[in-house]
Amino acid sequence: MSLKTPINRSFNIICPKCEHKYLYDLRLDELKELSLNKTSSDLENQYEFLSYVVCKNPLCNYDMELKGHICEYPENIVKSAEIFSTK
C-alpha cells in the first residue's frame, strides 16, 4: 500500500432515511487495498474504505454507513474518490 493516510475528502451524501442532501468532510484513516489483476503498465491502485456519519438533519440523526473506493495514480495522488453504498 503506497497511499498515505489520512485523506480528507468532501462528499455530497443523501440520507437514506430522510433524503436530505449534505456535504460531508470525511477523514479516511483506514484503507484496504483491492487486489486486482494488474499488468506491468497498470500503475493505478484502488482502495476501499468504510466510514460512518450521522445525518445532519436535527429531526433525523440517522446513523449512515458509507462504503466507497479511492483510486490512486500516480503514487500518493488521489485520482478519484467515490461512495458506492449508503445504508
PDB file of N, CA and C in Angstrom:
ATOM      1  N   MET A   1       0.843  -1.172   0.000  1.00  0.00           N
ATOM      2  CA  MET A   1       0.000   0.000   0.000  1.00  0.00           C
ATOM      3  C   MET A   1       0.884   1.229   0.000  1.00  0.00           C
ATOM      4  N   SER A   2       0.687   2.109  -0.953  1.00  0.00           N
ATOM      5  CA  SER A   2       1.547   3.274  -1.059  1.00  0.00           C
ATOM      6  C   SER A   2       0.839   4.575  -0.717  1.00  0.00           C
ATOM      7  N   LEU A   3      -0.496   4.587  -0.694  1.00  0.00           N
ATOM      8  CA  LEU A   3      -1.236   5.817  -0.441  1.00  0.00           C
ATOM      9  C   LEU A   3      -1.117   6.215   1.025  1.00  0.00           C
ATOM     10  N   LYS A   4      -0.706   7.464   1.249  1.00  0.00           N
ATOM     11  CA  LYS A   4      -0.523   7.943   2.617  1.00  0.00           C
ATOM     12  C   LYS A   4      -1.863   8.366   3.203  1.00  0.00           C
ATOM     13  N   THR A   5      -2.106   7.966   4.452  1.00  0.00           N
ATOM     14  CA  THR A   5      -3.332   8.350   5.138  1.00  0.00           C
ATOM     15  C   THR A   5      -2.967   9.247   6.312  1.00  0.00           C
ATOM     16  N   PRO A   6      -3.837  10.049   6.848  1.00  0.00           N
ATOM     17  CA  PRO A   6      -5.251  10.151   6.497  1.00  0.00           C
ATOM     18  C   PRO A   6      -5.473  10.994   5.236  1.00  0.00           C
ATOM     19  N   ILE A   7      -6.623  10.773   4.634  1.00  0.00           N
ATOM     20  CA  ILE A   7      -7.063  11.516   3.455  1.00  0.00           C
ATOM     21  C   ILE A   7      -8.324  12.259   3.845  1.00  0.00           C
ATOM     22  N   ASN A   8      -8.392  13.522   3.518  1.00  0.00           N
ATOM     23  CA  ASN A   8      -9.591  14.314   3.766  1.00  0.00           C
ATOM     24  C   ASN A   8     -10.284  14.579   2.435  1.00  0.00           C
ATOM     25  N   ARG A   9     -11.551  14.182   2.347  1.00  0.00           N
ATOM     26  CA  ARG A   9     -12.335  14.365   1.122  1.00  0.00           C
ATOM     27  C   ARG A   9     -13.725  14.852   1.487  1.00  0.00           C
ATOM     28  N   SER A  10     -14.338  15.617   0.594  1.00  0.00           N
ATOM     29  CA  SER A  10     -15.716  16.068   0.765  1.00  0.00           C
ATOM     30  C   SER A  10     -16.610  15.291  -0.192  1.00  0.00           C
ATOM     31  N   PHE A  11     -17.760  14.860   0.321  1.00  0.00           N
ATOM     32  CA  PHE A  11     -18.722  14.102  -0.470  1.00  0.00           C
ATOM     33  C   PHE A  11     -20.120  14.670  -0.255  1.00  0.00           C
ATOM     34  N   ASN A  12     -20.915  14.735  -1.315  1.00  0.00           N
ATOM     35  CA  ASN A  12     -22.329  15.031  -1.190  1.00  0.00           C
ATOM     36  C   ASN A  12     -23.026  13.711  -0.895  1.00  0.00           C
ATOM     37  N   ILE A  13     -23.731  13.662   0.239  1.00  0.00           N
ATOM     38  CA  ILE A  13     -24.365  12.426   0.674  1.00  0.00           C
ATOM     39  C   ILE A  13     -25.849  12.693   0.892  1.00  0.00           C
ATOM     40  N   ILE A  14     -26.689  11.764   0.434  1.00  0.00           N
ATOM     41  CA  ILE A  14     -28.126  11.838   0.654  1.00  0.00           C
ATOM     42  C   ILE A  14     -28.491  10.819   1.724  1.00  0.00           C
ATOM     43  N   CYS A  15     -29.166  11.280   2.763  1.00  0.00           N
ATOM     44  CA  CYS A  15     -29.580  10.392   3.848  1.00  0.00           C
ATOM     45  C   CYS A  15     -30.621   9.407   3.321  1.00  0.00           C
ATOM     46  N   PRO A  16     -30.422   8.101   3.529  1.00  0.00           N
ATOM     47  CA  PRO A  16     -31.388   7.119   3.036  1.00  0.00           C
ATOM     48  C   PRO A  16     -32.712   7.138   3.801  1.00  0.00           C
ATOM     49  N   LYS A  17     -32.728   7.771   4.965  1.00  0.00           N
ATOM     50  CA  LYS A  17     -33.955   7.810   5.765  1.00  0.00           C
ATOM     51  C   LYS A  17     -34.811   9.039   5.447  1.00  0.00           C
ATOM     52  N   CYS A  18     -34.213  10.239   5.523  1.00  0.00           N
ATOM     53  CA  CYS A  18     -34.995  11.467   5.334  1.00  0.00           C
ATOM     54  C   CYS A  18     -34.759  12.132   3.973  1.00  0.00           C
ATOM     55  N   GLU A  19     -33.786  11.643   3.201  1.00  0.00           N
ATOM     56  CA  GLU A  19     -33.453  12.098   1.851  1.00  0.00           C
ATOM     57  C   GLU A  19     -32.912  13.530   1.782  1.00  0.00           C
ATOM     58  N   HIS A  20     -32.409  14.036   2.893  1.00  0.00           N
ATOM     59  CA  HIS A  20     -31.748  15.337   2.855  1.00  0.00           C
ATOM     60  C   HIS A  20     -30.337  15.151   2.306  1.00  0.00           C
ATOM     61  N   LYS A  21     -29.883  16.156   1.563  1.00  0.00           N
ATOM     62  CA  LYS A  21     -28.562  16.098   0.944  1.00  0.00           C
ATOM     63  C   LYS A  21     -27.630  17.067   1.670  1.00  0.00           C
ATOM     64  N   TYR A  22     -26.443  16.574   2.011  1.00  0.00           N
ATOM     65  CA  TYR A  22     -25.469  17.369   2.746  1.00  0.00           C
ATOM     66  C   TYR A  22     -24.074  17.142   2.194  1.00  0.00           C
ATOM     67  N   LEU A  23     -23.215  18.107   2.436  1.00  0.00           N
ATOM     68  CA  LEU A  23     -21.803  17.970   2.114  1.00  0.00           C
ATOM     69  C   LEU A  23     -21.090  17.533   3.390  1.00  0.00           C
ATOM     70  N   TYR A  24     -20.419  16.382   3.321  1.00  0.00           N
ATOM     71  CA  TYR A  24     -19.686  15.840   4.460  1.00  0.00           C
ATOM     72  C   TYR A  24     -18.201  15.856   4.152  1.00  0.00           C
ATOM     73  N   ASP A  25     -17.420  16.279   5.124  1.00  0.00           N
ATOM     74  CA  ASP A  25     -15.967  16.198   5.037  1.00  0.00           C
ATOM     75  C   ASP A  25     -15.553  14.952   5.806  1.00  0.00           C
ATOM     76  N   LEU A  26     -15.022  13.968   5.082  1.00  0.00           N
ATOM     77  CA  LEU A  26     -14.624  12.712   5.709  1.00  0.00           C
ATOM     78  C   LEU A  26     -13.110  12.646   5.846  1.00  0.00           C
ATOM     79  N   ARG A  27     -12.681  12.123   6.965  1.00  0.00           N
ATOM     80  CA  ARG A  27     -11.263  11.826   7.190  1.00  0.00           C
ATOM     81  C   ARG A  27     -11.138  10.312   7.109  1.00  0.00           C
ATOM     82  N   LEU A  28     -10.426   9.850   6.113  1.00  0.00           N
ATOM     83  CA  LEU A  28     -10.276   8.414   5.874  1.00  0.00           C
ATOM     84  C   LEU A  28      -8.919   7.974   6.406  1.00  0.00           C
ATOM     85  N   ASP A  29      -8.971   7.203   7.486  1.00  0.00           N
ATOM     86  CA  ASP A  29      -7.741   6.735   8.132  1.00  0.00           C
ATOM     87  C   ASP A  29      -7.342   5.339   7.681  1.00  0.00           C
ATOM     88  N   GLU A  30      -8.339   4.474   7.496  1.00  0.00           N
ATOM     89  CA  GLU A  30      -8.060   3.085   7.162  1.00  0.00           C
ATOM     90  C   GLU A  30      -8.557   2.767   5.757  1.00  0.00           C
ATOM     91  N   LEU A  31      -7.635   2.358   4.927  1.00  0.00           N
ATOM     92  CA  LEU A  31      -7.959   1.971   3.560  1.00  0.00           C
ATOM     93  C   LEU A  31      -7.520   0.539   3.339  1.00  0.00           C
ATOM     94  N   LYS A  32      -8.322  -0.199   2.596  1.00  0.00           N
ATOM     95  CA  LYS A  32      -7.980  -1.587   2.277  1.00  0.00           C
ATOM     96  C   LYS A  32      -7.691  -1.653   0.776  1.00  0.00           C
ATOM     97  N   GLU A  33      -6.483  -2.078   0.440  1.00  0.00           N
ATOM     98  CA  GLU A  33      -6.111  -2.161  -0.973  1.00  0.00           C
ATOM     99  C   GLU A  33      -6.867  -3.306  -1.625  1.00  0.00           C
ATOM    100  N   LEU A  34      -7.452  -3.021  -2.782  1.00  0.00           N
ATOM    101  CA  LEU A  34      -8.179  -4.045  -3.524  1.00  0.00           C
ATOM    102  C   LEU A  34      -7.196  -4.836  -4.364  1.00  0.00           C
ATOM    103  N   SER A  35      -7.320  -6.142  -4.342  1.00  0.00           N
ATOM    104  CA  SER A  35      -6.433  -6.990  -5.146  1.00  0.00           C
ATOM    105  C   SER A  35      -7.048  -7.135  -6.525  1.00  0.00           C
ATOM    106  N   LEU A  36      -6.431  -6.491  -7.478  1.00  0.00           N
ATOM    107  CA  LEU A  36      -6.894  -6.516  -8.861  1.00  0.00           C
ATOM    108  C   LEU A  36      -5.834  -7.185  -9.717  1.00  0.00           C
ATOM    109  N   ASN A  37      -6.244  -7.712 -10.842  1.00  0.00           N
ATOM    110  CA  ASN A  37      -5.278  -8.267 -11.795  1.00  0.00           C
ATOM    111  C   ASN A  37      -4.578  -7.105 -12.475  1.00  0.00           C
ATOM    112  N   LYS A  38      -3.326  -6.898 -12.132  1.00  0.00           N
ATOM    113  CA  LYS A  38      -2.576  -5.760 -12.663  1.00  0.00           C
ATOM    114  C   LYS A  38      -1.550  -6.226 -13.673  1.00  0.00           C
ATOM    115  N   THR A  39      -1.377  -5.405 -14.673  1.00  0.00           N
ATOM    116  CA  THR A  39      -0.307  -5.643 -15.635  1.00  0.00           C
ATOM    117  C   THR A  39       0.837  -4.702 -15.289  1.00  0.00           C
ATOM    118  N   SER A  40       1.958  -4.907 -15.890  1.00  0.00           N
ATOM    119  CA  SER A  40       3.121  -4.066 -15.583  1.00  0.00           C
ATOM    120  C   SER A  40       2.893  -2.614 -15.988  1.00  0.00           C
ATOM    121  N   SER A  41       1.993  -2.359 -16.949  1.00  0.00           N
ATOM    122  CA  SER A  41       1.741  -0.983 -17.380  1.00  0.00           C
ATOM    123  C   SER A  41       0.639  -0.321 -16.551  1.00  0.00           C
ATOM    124  N   ASP A  42      -0.059  -1.091 -15.715  1.00  0.00           N
ATOM    125  CA  ASP A  42      -1.151  -0.557 -14.902  1.00  0.00           C
ATOM    126  C   ASP A  42      -0.601  -0.125 -13.550  1.00  0.00           C
ATOM    127  N   LEU A  43      -0.468   1.190 -13.360  1.00  0.00           N
ATOM    128  CA  LEU A  43       0.106   1.702 -12.126  1.00  0.00           C
ATOM    129  C   LEU A  43      -0.945   2.259 -11.179  1.00  0.00           C
ATOM    130  N   GLU A  44      -2.220   2.160 -11.539  1.00  0.00           N
ATOM    131  CA  GLU A  44      -3.292   2.685 -10.700  1.00  0.00           C
ATOM    132  C   GLU A  44      -3.629   1.698  -9.587  1.00  0.00           C
ATOM    133  N   ASN A  45      -3.692   2.190  -8.359  1.00  0.00           N
ATOM    134  CA  ASN A  45      -4.067   1.364  -7.219  1.00  0.00           C
ATOM    135  C   ASN A  45      -5.455   1.772  -6.756  1.00  0.00           C
ATOM    136  N   GLN A  46      -6.243   0.787  -6.333  1.00  0.00           N
ATOM    137  CA  GLN A  46      -7.573   1.077  -5.812  1.00  0.00           C
ATOM    138  C   GLN A  46      -7.663   0.608  -4.369  1.00  0.00           C
ATOM    139  N   TYR A  47      -8.339   1.428  -3.555  1.00  0.00           N
ATOM    140  CA  TYR A  47      -8.509   1.151  -2.138  1.00  0.00           C
ATOM    141  C   TYR A  47      -9.989   1.274  -1.788  1.00  0.00           C
ATOM    142  N   GLU A  48     -10.405   0.488  -0.829  1.00  0.00           N
ATOM    143  CA  GLU A  48     -11.785   0.522  -0.358  1.00  0.00           C
ATOM    144  C   GLU A  48     -11.799   1.150   1.036  1.00  0.00           C
ATOM    145  N   PHE A  49     -12.879   1.884   1.336  1.00  0.00           N
ATOM    146  CA  PHE A  49     -12.995   2.458   2.672  1.00  0.00           C
ATOM    147  C   PHE A  49     -14.402   2.259   3.212  1.00  0.00           C
ATOM    148  N   LEU A  50     -14.508   2.327   4.532  1.00  0.00           N
ATOM    149  CA  LEU A  50     -15.770   2.220   5.248  1.00  0.00           C
ATOM    150  C   LEU A  50     -15.767   3.326   6.291  1.00  0.00           C
ATOM    151  N   SER A  51     -16.833   4.136   6.308  1.00  0.00           N
ATOM    152  CA  SER A  51     -16.905   5.245   7.241  1.00  0.00           C
ATOM    153  C   SER A  51     -18.333   5.360   7.757  1.00  0.00           C
ATOM    154  N   TYR A  52     -18.489   6.046   8.856  1.00  0.00           N
ATOM    155  CA  TYR A  52     -19.808   6.237   9.473  1.00  0.00           C
ATOM    156  C   TYR A  52     -20.028   7.718   9.738  1.00  0.00           C
ATOM    157  N   VAL A  53     -21.238   8.201   9.416  1.00  0.00           N
ATOM    158  CA  VAL A  53     -21.626   9.583   9.686  1.00  0.00           C
ATOM    159  C   VAL A  53     -23.052   9.594  10.221  1.00  0.00           C
ATOM    160  N   VAL A  54     -23.426  10.711  10.810  1.00  0.00           N
ATOM    161  CA  VAL A  54     -24.781  10.903  11.312  1.00  0.00           C
ATOM    162  C   VAL A  54     -25.430  11.997  10.469  1.00  0.00           C
ATOM    163  N   CYS A  55     -26.686  11.766  10.071  1.00  0.00           N
ATOM    164  CA  CYS A  55     -27.420  12.752   9.277  1.00  0.00           C
ATOM    165  C   CYS A  55     -27.435  14.088  10.018  1.00  0.00           C
ATOM    166  N   LYS A  56     -27.208  15.170   9.278  1.00  0.00           N
ATOM    167  CA  LYS A  56     -27.156  16.497   9.874  1.00  0.00           C
ATOM    168  C   LYS A  56     -28.542  17.094  10.116  1.00  0.00           C
ATOM    169  N   ASN A  57     -29.580  16.450   9.651  1.00  0.00           N
ATOM    170  CA  ASN A  57     -30.940  16.917   9.892  1.00  0.00           C
ATOM    171  C   ASN A  57     -31.271  16.674  11.372  1.00  0.00           C
ATOM    172  N   PRO A  58     -31.533  17.728  12.156  1.00  0.00           N
ATOM    173  CA  PRO A  58     -31.784  17.535  13.588  1.00  0.00           C
ATOM    174  C   PRO A  58     -33.039  16.706  13.887  1.00  0.00           C
ATOM    175  N   LEU A  59     -33.935  16.573  12.931  1.00  0.00           N
ATOM    176  CA  LEU A  59     -35.131  15.750  13.121  1.00  0.00           C
ATOM    177  C   LEU A  59     -34.900  14.289  12.748  1.00  0.00           C
ATOM    178  N   CYS A  60     -33.747  13.989  12.196  1.00  0.00           N
ATOM    179  CA  CYS A  60     -33.463  12.630  11.716  1.00  0.00           C
ATOM    180  C   CYS A  60     -32.353  11.962  12.529  1.00  0.00           C
ATOM    181  N   ASN A  61     -31.133  12.507  12.447  1.00  0.00           N
ATOM    182  CA  ASN A  61     -29.947  11.955  13.128  1.00  0.00           C
ATOM    183  C   ASN A  61     -29.708  10.478  12.836  1.00  0.00           C
ATOM    184  N   TYR A  62     -29.974  10.062  11.619  1.00  0.00           N
ATOM    185  CA  TYR A  62     -29.793   8.666  11.200  1.00  0.00           C
ATOM    186  C   TYR A  62     -28.306   8.344  11.093  1.00  0.00           C
ATOM    187  N   ASP A  63     -27.900   7.190  11.636  1.00  0.00           N
ATOM    188  CA  ASP A  63     -26.516   6.720  11.506  1.00  0.00           C
ATOM    189  C   ASP A  63     -26.342   6.048  10.154  1.00  0.00           C
ATOM    190  N   MET A  64     -25.416   6.559   9.344  1.00  0.00           N
ATOM    191  CA  MET A  64     -25.197   6.026   8.000  1.00  0.00           C
ATOM    192  C   MET A  64     -23.852   5.332   7.904  1.00  0.00           C
ATOM    193  N   GLU A  65     -23.844   4.222   7.179  1.00  0.00           N
ATOM    194  CA  GLU A  65     -22.613   3.514   6.859  1.00  0.00           C
ATOM    195  C   GLU A  65     -22.283   3.837   5.403  1.00  0.00           C
ATOM    196  N   LEU A  66     -21.087   4.323   5.171  1.00  0.00           N
ATOM    197  CA  LEU A  66     -20.651   4.708   3.829  1.00  0.00           C
ATOM    198  C   LEU A  66     -19.536   3.783   3.362  1.00  0.00           C
ATOM    199  N   LYS A  67     -19.729   3.182   2.198  1.00  0.00           N
ATOM    200  CA  LYS A  67     -18.679   2.361   1.590  1.00  0.00           C
ATOM    201  C   LYS A  67     -18.293   3.026   0.273  1.00  0.00           C
ATOM    202  N   GLY A  68     -17.006   2.996  -0.001  1.00  0.00           N
ATOM    203  CA  GLY A  68     -16.552   3.614  -1.236  1.00  0.00           C
ATOM    204  C   GLY A  68     -15.169   3.147  -1.618  1.00  0.00           C
ATOM    205  N   HIS A  69     -14.663   3.754  -2.691  1.00  0.00           N
ATOM    206  CA  HIS A  69     -13.305   3.421  -3.105  1.00  0.00           C
ATOM    207  C   HIS A  69     -12.576   4.670  -3.576  1.00  0.00           C
ATOM    208  N   ILE A  70     -11.262   4.563  -3.523  1.00  0.00           N
ATOM    209  CA  ILE A  70     -10.357   5.628  -3.934  1.00  0.00           C
ATOM    210  C   ILE A  70      -9.377   5.051  -4.943  1.00  0.00           C
ATOM    211  N   CYS A  71      -9.140   5.779  -6.011  1.00  0.00           N
ATOM    212  CA  CYS A  71      -8.129   5.384  -6.999  1.00  0.00           C
ATOM    213  C   CYS A  71      -6.929   6.311  -6.851  1.00  0.00           C
ATOM    214  N   GLU A  72      -5.763   5.711  -6.878  1.00  0.00           N
ATOM    215  CA  GLU A  72      -4.506   6.442  -6.731  1.00  0.00           C
ATOM    216  C   GLU A  72      -3.704   6.322  -8.029  1.00  0.00           C
ATOM    217  N   TYR A  73      -3.317   7.475  -8.592  1.00  0.00           N
ATOM    218  CA  TYR A  73      -2.424   7.495  -9.745  1.00  0.00           C
ATOM    219  C   TYR A  73      -1.983   8.919 -10.002  1.00  0.00           C
ATOM    220  N   PRO A  74      -0.742   9.213 -10.107  1.00  0.00           N
ATOM    221  CA  PRO A  74       0.413   8.381  -9.766  1.00  0.00           C
ATOM    222  C   PRO A  74       0.489   8.170  -8.256  1.00  0.00           C
ATOM    223  N   GLU A  75       1.585   7.640  -7.801  1.00  0.00           N
ATOM    224  CA  GLU A  75       1.729   7.271  -6.399  1.00  0.00           C
ATOM    225  C   GLU A  75       1.450   8.451  -5.475  1.00  0.00           C
ATOM    226  N   ASN A  76       0.612   8.196  -4.460  1.00  0.00           N
ATOM    227  CA  ASN A  76       0.210   9.162  -3.435  1.00  0.00           C
ATOM    228  C   ASN A  76      -0.612  10.343  -3.949  1.00  0.00           C
ATOM    229  N   ILE A  77      -1.194  10.230  -5.129  1.00  0.00           N
ATOM    230  CA  ILE A  77      -2.099  11.242  -5.662  1.00  0.00           C
ATOM    231  C   ILE A  77      -3.467  10.590  -5.847  1.00  0.00           C
ATOM    232  N   VAL A  78      -4.493  11.151  -5.194  1.00  0.00           N
ATOM    233  CA  VAL A  78      -5.847  10.609  -5.322  1.00  0.00           C
ATOM    234  C   VAL A  78      -6.414  11.062  -6.661  1.00  0.00           C
ATOM    235  N   LYS A  79      -6.662  10.079  -7.520  1.00  0.00           N
ATOM    236  CA  LYS A  79      -7.219  10.352  -8.847  1.00  0.00           C
ATOM    237  C   LYS A  79      -8.732  10.539  -8.762  1.00  0.00           C
ATOM    238  N   SER A  80      -9.396   9.673  -7.975  1.00  0.00           N
ATOM    239  CA  SER A  80     -10.840   9.777  -7.807  1.00  0.00           C
ATOM    240  C   SER A  80     -11.236   9.140  -6.490  1.00  0.00           C
ATOM    241  N   ALA A  81     -12.370   9.583  -5.966  1.00  0.00           N
ATOM    242  CA  ALA A  81     -12.936   9.023  -4.740  1.00  0.00           C
ATOM    243  C   ALA A  81     -14.445   8.994  -4.925  1.00  0.00           C
ATOM    244  N   GLU A  82     -15.048   7.862  -4.576  1.00  0.00           N
ATOM    245  CA  GLU A  82     -16.472   7.680  -4.830  1.00  0.00           C
ATOM    246  C   GLU A  82     -17.096   6.830  -3.732  1.00  0.00           C
ATOM    247  N   ILE A  83     -18.309   7.204  -3.341  1.00  0.00           N
ATOM    248  CA  ILE A  83     -19.093   6.388  -2.412  1.00  0.00           C
ATOM    249  C   ILE A  83     -20.043   5.561  -3.258  1.00  0.00           C
ATOM    250  N   PHE A  84     -20.055   4.238  -3.047  1.00  0.00           N
ATOM    251  CA  PHE A  84     -20.928   3.385  -3.839  1.00  0.00           C
ATOM    252  C   PHE A  84     -22.046   2.753  -3.026  1.00  0.00           C
ATOM    253  N   SER A  85     -22.051   2.943  -1.700  1.00  0.00           N
ATOM    254  CA  SER A  85     -23.112   2.362  -0.868  1.00  0.00           C
ATOM    255  C   SER A  85     -23.344   3.230   0.350  1.00  0.00           C
ATOM    256  N   THR A  86     -24.618   3.591   0.579  1.00  0.00           N
ATOM    257  CA  THR A  86     -25.020   4.332   1.760  1.00  0.00           C
ATOM    258  C   THR A  86     -26.160   3.588   2.411  1.00  0.00           C
ATOM    259  N   LYS A  87     -25.972   3.166   3.650  1.00  0.00           N
ATOM    260  CA  LYS A  87     -27.021   2.430   4.381  1.00  0.00           C
ATOM    261  C   LYS A  87     -27.361   3.165   5.659  1.00  0.00           C
TER     262      LYS A  87
END
